[in-house]
PDB file of C-alpha atoms in Angstrom:
ATOM      1  CA  UNK A   3       8.314 -54.869  -8.377  1.00  0.00           C
ATOM      2  CA  UNK A   4       9.838 -56.890 -11.139  1.00  0.00           C
ATOM      3  CA  UNK A   5      12.050 -55.390 -13.932  1.00  0.00           C
ATOM      4  CA  UNK A   6       9.133 -56.396 -16.464  1.00  0.00           C
ATOM      5  CA  UNK A   7       6.279 -54.904 -14.110  1.00  0.00           C
ATOM      6  CA  UNK A   8       8.416 -51.785 -13.571  1.00  0.00           C
ATOM      7  CA  UNK A   9       9.006 -51.251 -17.609  1.00  0.00           C
ATOM      8  CA  UNK A  10       5.107 -52.010 -18.471  1.00  0.00           C
ATOM      9  CA  UNK A  11       4.871 -49.139 -15.761  1.00  0.00           C
ATOM     10  CA  UNK A  12       6.894 -46.309 -17.099  1.00  0.00           C
ATOM     11  CA  UNK A  13       6.363 -47.562 -20.711  1.00  0.00           C
ATOM     12  CA  UNK A  14       2.490 -46.765 -20.037  1.00  0.00           C
ATOM     13  CA  UNK A  15       3.532 -43.551 -18.623  1.00  0.00           C
ATOM     14  CA  UNK A  16       5.929 -42.457 -21.410  1.00  0.00           C
ATOM     15  CA  UNK A  17       3.186 -43.300 -24.173  1.00  0.00           C
ATOM     16  CA  UNK A  18       0.458 -40.983 -22.305  1.00  0.00           C
ATOM     17  CA  UNK A  19       2.683 -38.136 -22.040  1.00  0.00           C
ATOM     18  CA  UNK A  20       3.352 -35.110 -24.735  1.00  0.00           C
ATOM     19  CA  UNK A  21       6.215 -35.138 -27.134  1.00  0.00           C
ATOM     20  CA  UNK A  22       9.577 -35.669 -25.297  1.00  0.00           C
ATOM     21  CA  UNK A  23      11.840 -32.363 -26.332  1.00  0.00           C
ATOM     22  CA  UNK A  24       9.208 -30.748 -23.896  1.00  0.00           C
ATOM     23  CA  UNK A  25      10.680 -32.546 -20.963  1.00  0.00           C
ATOM     24  CA  UNK A  26      13.298 -29.927 -19.478  1.00  0.00           C
ATOM     25  CA  UNK A  27      16.272 -31.035 -17.632  1.00  0.00           C
ATOM     26  CA  UNK A  28      16.386 -31.381 -13.869  1.00  0.00           C
ATOM     27  CA  UNK A  29      16.721 -28.158 -12.054  1.00  0.00           C
ATOM     28  CA  UNK A  30      20.445 -29.213 -10.227  1.00  0.00           C
ATOM     29  CA  UNK A  31      21.936 -29.664 -13.486  1.00  0.00           C
ATOM     30  CA  UNK A  32      20.101 -26.044 -14.829  1.00  0.00           C
ATOM     31  CA  UNK A  33      20.948 -24.164 -12.344  1.00  0.00           C
ATOM     32  CA  UNK A  34      25.029 -25.323 -12.048  1.00  0.00           C
ATOM     33  CA  UNK A  35      25.274 -25.948 -15.987  1.00  0.00           C
ATOM     34  CA  UNK A  36      28.286 -23.820 -15.413  1.00  0.00           C
ATOM     35  CA  UNK A  37      30.704 -25.952 -13.452  1.00  0.00           C
ATOM     36  CA  UNK A  38      29.723 -28.665 -16.586  1.00  0.00           C
ATOM     37  CA  UNK A  39      33.410 -29.716 -18.242  1.00  0.00           C
ATOM     38  CA  UNK A  40      34.208 -28.516 -21.512  1.00  0.00           C
ATOM     39  CA  UNK A  41      34.370 -31.797 -22.796  1.00  0.00           C
ATOM     40  CA  UNK A  42      34.326 -35.459 -21.341  1.00  0.00           C
ATOM     41  CA  UNK A  43      31.707 -38.222 -21.106  1.00  0.00           C
ATOM     42  CA  UNK A  44      28.443 -37.904 -19.720  1.00  0.00           C
ATOM     43  CA  UNK A  45      25.118 -40.299 -18.170  1.00  0.00           C
ATOM     44  CA  UNK A  46      22.008 -39.725 -17.823  1.00  0.00           C
ATOM     45  CA  UNK A  47      21.138 -42.120 -15.468  1.00  0.00           C
ATOM     46  CA  UNK A  48      17.234 -43.537 -15.421  1.00  0.00           C
ATOM     47  CA  UNK A  49      16.999 -40.555 -18.038  1.00  0.00           C
ATOM     48  CA  UNK A  50      13.114 -41.037 -18.970  1.00  0.00           C
ATOM     49  CA  UNK A  51      12.664 -38.809 -21.679  1.00  0.00           C
ATOM     50  CA  UNK A  52      15.798 -36.949 -21.763  1.00  0.00           C
ATOM     51  CA  UNK A  53      15.891 -33.720 -20.742  1.00  0.00           C
ATOM     52  CA  UNK A  54      19.249 -33.856 -18.997  1.00  0.00           C
ATOM     53  CA  UNK A  55      20.941 -35.990 -21.724  1.00  0.00           C
ATOM     54  CA  UNK A  56      19.798 -33.422 -24.606  1.00  0.00           C
ATOM     55  CA  UNK A  57      21.385 -30.534 -22.155  1.00  0.00           C
ATOM     56  CA  UNK A  58      24.580 -32.576 -21.545  1.00  0.00           C
ATOM     57  CA  UNK A  59      24.670 -32.996 -25.439  1.00  0.00           C
ATOM     58  CA  UNK A  60      24.075 -29.743 -26.068  1.00  0.00           C
ATOM     59  CA  UNK A  61      26.649 -28.775 -23.767  1.00  0.00           C
ATOM     60  CA  UNK A  62      28.828 -30.131 -26.289  1.00  0.00           C
ATOM     61  CA  UNK A  63      29.706 -33.514 -23.683  1.00  0.00           C
ATOM     62  CA  UNK A  64      29.583 -37.068 -25.495  1.00  0.00           C
ATOM     63  CA  UNK A  65      26.196 -38.136 -23.707  1.00  0.00           C
ATOM     64  CA  UNK A  66      24.748 -42.026 -22.851  1.00  0.00           C
ATOM     65  CA  UNK A  67      20.861 -41.974 -21.516  1.00  0.00           C
ATOM     66  CA  UNK A  68      20.059 -45.444 -20.090  1.00  0.00           C
ATOM     67  CA  UNK A  69      16.586 -46.351 -18.622  1.00  0.00           C
ATOM     68  CA  UNK A  70      14.414 -49.758 -18.679  1.00  0.00           C
ATOM     69  CA  UNK A  71      11.550 -48.057 -20.544  1.00  0.00           C
ATOM     70  CA  UNK A  72      12.025 -48.792 -24.541  1.00  0.00           C
ATOM     71  CA  UNK A  73       9.250 -46.288 -24.986  1.00  0.00           C
ATOM     72  CA  UNK A  74      10.979 -43.537 -23.398  1.00  0.00           C
ATOM     73  CA  UNK A  75      14.538 -44.472 -25.456  1.00  0.00           C
ATOM     74  CA  UNK A  76      12.622 -44.614 -28.610  1.00  0.00           C
ATOM     75  CA  UNK A  77      10.956 -41.113 -28.050  1.00  0.00           C
ATOM     76  CA  UNK A  78      14.576 -39.586 -27.131  1.00  0.00           C
ATOM     77  CA  UNK A  79      16.163 -41.060 -30.041  1.00  0.00           C
ATOM     78  CA  UNK A  80      13.855 -39.311 -31.902  1.00  0.00           C
ATOM     79  CA  UNK A  81      14.945 -36.095 -30.207  1.00  0.00           C
ATOM     80  CA  UNK A  82      18.541 -36.905 -30.367  1.00  0.00           C
ATOM     81  CA  UNK A  83      19.409 -36.094 -34.219  1.00  0.00           C
ATOM     82  CA  UNK A  84      22.839 -34.593 -34.934  1.00  0.00           C
ATOM     83  CA  UNK A  85      23.470 -34.420 -30.822  1.00  0.00           C
ATOM     84  CA  UNK A  86      26.111 -36.853 -29.508  1.00  0.00           C
ATOM     85  CA  UNK A  87      23.917 -38.924 -27.481  1.00  0.00           C
ATOM     86  CA  UNK A  88      23.360 -42.546 -27.271  1.00  0.00           C
ATOM     87  CA  UNK A  89      20.220 -43.804 -25.239  1.00  0.00           C
ATOM     88  CA  UNK A  90      19.818 -47.082 -24.798  1.00  0.00           C
ATOM     89  CA  UNK A  91      17.449 -49.558 -22.562  1.00  0.00           C
ATOM     90  CA  UNK A  92      19.135 -50.811 -19.748  1.00  0.00           C
ATOM     91  CA  UNK A  93      18.678 -51.933 -16.510  1.00  0.00           C
ATOM     92  CA  UNK A  94      20.856 -49.773 -14.462  1.00  0.00           C
ATOM     93  CA  UNK A  95      20.936 -51.888 -11.321  1.00  0.00           C
ATOM     94  CA  UNK A  96      21.299 -55.555 -13.251  1.00  0.00           C
ATOM     95  CA  UNK A  97      24.469 -53.350 -15.572  1.00  0.00           C
ATOM     96  CA  UNK A  98      25.444 -50.227 -13.670  1.00  0.00           C
ATOM     97  CA  UNK A  99      28.100 -48.349 -15.059  1.00  0.00           C
ATOM     98  CA  UNK A 100      31.441 -49.326 -14.920  1.00  0.00           C
ATOM     99  CA  UNK A 101      34.260 -47.604 -12.589  1.00  0.00           C
ATOM    100  CA  UNK A 102      36.199 -44.618 -13.490  1.00  0.00           C
ATOM    101  CA  UNK A 103      34.074 -44.369 -16.745  1.00  0.00           C
ATOM    102  CA  UNK A 104      32.461 -40.735 -16.796  1.00  0.00           C
ATOM    103  CA  UNK A 105      33.289 -36.949 -16.389  1.00  0.00           C
ATOM    104  CA  UNK A 106      29.357 -36.188 -15.185  1.00  0.00           C
ATOM    105  CA  UNK A 107      26.757 -38.809 -14.074  1.00  0.00           C
ATOM    106  CA  UNK A 108      23.164 -36.774 -13.531  1.00  0.00           C
ATOM    107  CA  UNK A 109      20.701 -38.833 -11.800  1.00  0.00           C
ATOM    108  CA  UNK A 110      16.916 -37.001 -11.581  1.00  0.00           C
ATOM    109  CA  UNK A 111      14.002 -38.217  -9.274  1.00  0.00           C
ATOM    110  CA  UNK A 112      15.144 -42.037  -9.238  1.00  0.00           C
ATOM    111  CA  UNK A 113      16.877 -43.451  -6.219  1.00  0.00           C
ATOM    112  CA  UNK A 114      18.519 -46.761  -5.703  1.00  0.00           C
ATOM    113  CA  UNK A 115      20.640 -46.641  -2.431  1.00  0.00           C
ATOM    114  CA  UNK A 116      22.482 -49.597  -3.558  1.00  0.00           C
ATOM    115  CA  UNK A 117      23.348 -47.939  -6.649  1.00  0.00           C
ATOM    116  CA  UNK A 118      25.003 -44.871  -5.221  1.00  0.00           C
ATOM    117  CA  UNK A 119      28.728 -46.227  -4.426  1.00  0.00           C
ATOM    118  CA  UNK A 120      28.692 -47.651  -8.019  1.00  0.00           C
ATOM    119  CA  UNK A 121      27.708 -44.249  -9.198  1.00  0.00           C
ATOM    120  CA  UNK A 122      30.313 -42.390  -6.745  1.00  0.00           C
ATOM    121  CA  UNK A 123      32.858 -45.267  -8.208  1.00  0.00           C
ATOM    122  CA  UNK A 124      32.013 -44.744 -12.029  1.00  0.00           C
ATOM    123  CA  UNK A 125      33.347 -40.965 -11.797  1.00  0.00           C
ATOM    124  CA  UNK A 126      36.667 -40.443 -13.446  1.00  0.00           C
ATOM    125  CA  UNK A 127      38.991 -38.803 -11.201  1.00  0.00           C
ATOM    126  CA  UNK A 128      37.580 -35.000 -10.879  1.00  0.00           C
ATOM    127  CA  UNK A 129      34.229 -36.212 -11.986  1.00  0.00           C
ATOM    128  CA  UNK A 130      30.949 -34.507 -10.977  1.00  0.00           C
ATOM    129  CA  UNK A 131      27.352 -36.127  -9.527  1.00  0.00           C
ATOM    130  CA  UNK A 132      24.582 -33.838 -10.466  1.00  0.00           C
ATOM    131  CA  UNK A 133      21.639 -35.295  -8.040  1.00  0.00           C
ATOM    132  CA  UNK A 134      17.897 -34.203  -7.332  1.00  0.00           C
ATOM    133  CA  UNK A 135      15.334 -36.569  -6.084  1.00  0.00           C
ATOM    134  CA  UNK A 136      12.704 -36.107  -3.675  1.00  0.00           C
ATOM    135  CA  UNK A 137      13.017 -35.990   0.219  1.00  0.00           C
ATOM    136  CA  UNK A 138      10.689 -37.348   3.077  1.00  0.00           C
ATOM    137  CA  UNK A 139      10.033 -33.839   4.945  1.00  0.00           C
ATOM    138  CA  UNK A 140       8.091 -31.956   2.099  1.00  0.00           C
ATOM    139  CA  UNK A 141       5.574 -29.671   2.343  1.00  0.00           C
ATOM    140  CA  UNK A 142       4.337 -30.592  -1.101  1.00  0.00           C
ATOM    141  CA  UNK A 143       2.571 -33.584  -2.135  1.00  0.00           C
ATOM    142  CA  UNK A 144       4.171 -34.421  -5.484  1.00  0.00           C
ATOM    143  CA  UNK A 145       6.318 -37.221  -6.051  1.00  0.00           C
ATOM    144  CA  UNK A 146       6.119 -40.778  -4.741  1.00  0.00           C
ATOM    145  CA  UNK A 147       4.372 -41.683  -1.900  1.00  0.00           C
ATOM    146  CA  UNK A 148       6.557 -44.769  -0.953  1.00  0.00           C
ATOM    147  CA  UNK A 149       9.319 -43.943   1.381  1.00  0.00           C
ATOM    148  CA  UNK A 150      11.811 -45.870   0.199  1.00  0.00           C
ATOM    149  CA  UNK A 151      11.951 -43.481  -2.864  1.00  0.00           C
ATOM    150  CA  UNK A 152      12.124 -40.620  -0.424  1.00  0.00           C
ATOM    151  CA  UNK A 153      15.666 -39.422   0.891  1.00  0.00           C
ATOM    152  CA  UNK A 154      15.717 -38.824   4.859  1.00  0.00           C
ATOM    153  CA  UNK A 155      16.980 -35.356   5.814  1.00  0.00           C
ATOM    154  CA  UNK A 156      20.360 -34.864   4.692  1.00  0.00           C
ATOM    155  CA  UNK A 157      20.497 -38.389   3.523  1.00  0.00           C
ATOM    156  CA  UNK A 158      21.900 -37.491  -0.058  1.00  0.00           C
ATOM    157  CA  UNK A 159      25.057 -36.015   1.642  1.00  0.00           C
ATOM    158  CA  UNK A 160      25.606 -39.274   3.802  1.00  0.00           C
ATOM    159  CA  UNK A 161      25.129 -41.558   0.456  1.00  0.00           C
ATOM    160  CA  UNK A 162      27.394 -39.741  -1.326  1.00  0.00           C
ATOM    161  CA  UNK A 163      30.154 -38.958   1.475  1.00  0.00           C
ATOM    162  CA  UNK A 164      33.197 -39.733  -0.320  1.00  0.00           C
ATOM    163  CA  UNK A 165      32.810 -36.929  -2.863  1.00  0.00           C
ATOM    164  CA  UNK A 166      33.440 -33.216  -2.218  1.00  0.00           C
ATOM    165  CA  UNK A 167      30.472 -31.512  -2.152  1.00  0.00           C
ATOM    166  CA  UNK A 168      30.181 -28.684  -4.631  1.00  0.00           C
ATOM    167  CA  UNK A 169      26.354 -27.853  -4.363  1.00  0.00           C
ATOM    168  CA  UNK A 170      23.967 -28.631  -1.840  1.00  0.00           C
ATOM    169  CA  UNK A 171      19.966 -27.513  -1.205  1.00  0.00           C
ATOM    170  CA  UNK A 172      17.564 -29.050   0.750  1.00  0.00           C
ATOM    171  CA  UNK A 173      14.834 -26.394   2.526  1.00  0.00           C
ATOM    172  CA  UNK A 174      12.993 -29.164   4.392  1.00  0.00           C
ATOM    173  CA  UNK A 175       9.707 -27.343   5.990  1.00  0.00           C
ATOM    174  CA  UNK A 176      11.029 -24.608   8.023  1.00  0.00           C
ATOM    175  CA  UNK A 177      10.219 -20.577   6.976  1.00  0.00           C
ATOM    176  CA  UNK A 178       7.346 -20.202   3.998  1.00  0.00           C
ATOM    177  CA  UNK A 179       6.877 -22.585   2.894  1.00  0.00           C
ATOM    178  CA  UNK A 180       5.347 -21.062  -0.045  1.00  0.00           C
ATOM    179  CA  UNK A 181       8.536 -19.683  -1.237  1.00  0.00           C
ATOM    180  CA  UNK A 182      12.014 -21.356  -1.621  1.00  0.00           C
ATOM    181  CA  UNK A 183      12.906 -24.601  -3.431  1.00  0.00           C
ATOM    182  CA  UNK A 184      10.621 -27.532  -1.640  1.00  0.00           C
ATOM    183  CA  UNK A 185      10.230 -31.304  -1.987  1.00  0.00           C
ATOM    184  CA  UNK A 186      13.555 -32.071  -3.381  1.00  0.00           C
ATOM    185  CA  UNK A 187      17.357 -32.452  -2.704  1.00  0.00           C
ATOM    186  CA  UNK A 188      20.103 -31.460  -4.719  1.00  0.00           C
ATOM    187  CA  UNK A 189      23.503 -32.456  -4.919  1.00  0.00           C
ATOM    188  CA  UNK A 190      26.621 -31.685  -7.158  1.00  0.00           C
ATOM    189  CA  UNK A 191      29.553 -33.645  -5.689  1.00  0.00           C
ATOM    190  CA  UNK A 192      33.158 -33.990  -7.095  1.00  0.00           C
ATOM    191  CA  UNK A 193      35.188 -36.779  -6.881  1.00  0.00           C
ATOM    192  CA  UNK A 194      38.974 -35.972  -5.731  1.00  0.00           C
ATOM    193  CA  UNK A 195      41.619 -36.132  -8.425  1.00  0.00           C
ATOM    194  CA  UNK A 196      42.965 -39.318  -6.615  1.00  0.00           C
TER     195      UNK A 196
END
């Protein structure tokens, strides 16, 4: 799918949704907020309506939020008054983050494997990556159907093998699938101090 077709798809989805302020932050970020640094530069990559970006900014981080959808960015800007948050329309594949540029990067429900090495390199020494997205082996049917956007078992660990794992969760289909946290994997990983 071309960038313009992707942009149109997501713009239509964001126009149909409710108020952007109701968009919650990803569970990986909410449950591990205590790991955030007291200050620094943060990025919410493929931010959508910006639930992650708002949490990061409210935590005192100078936050950038990037998304391909002008509609999402416009709605986020409307909700970000008074927060240290800059929202930008940006094709993250064509213009990924520069090396050593962020103390925190958050990615939720977005998977482009070719971008993963660039994300790891974009972390400053000691920087944290918070990542959450859908897995192939899942009991539910939510999320994308296209296998290109689904993680294989433990794939998130392999994609960021150069980082130190601080938190990882992927429950798959074992045990009582009516309980627990299913359908997605979450990772918090840290770049070494070099």
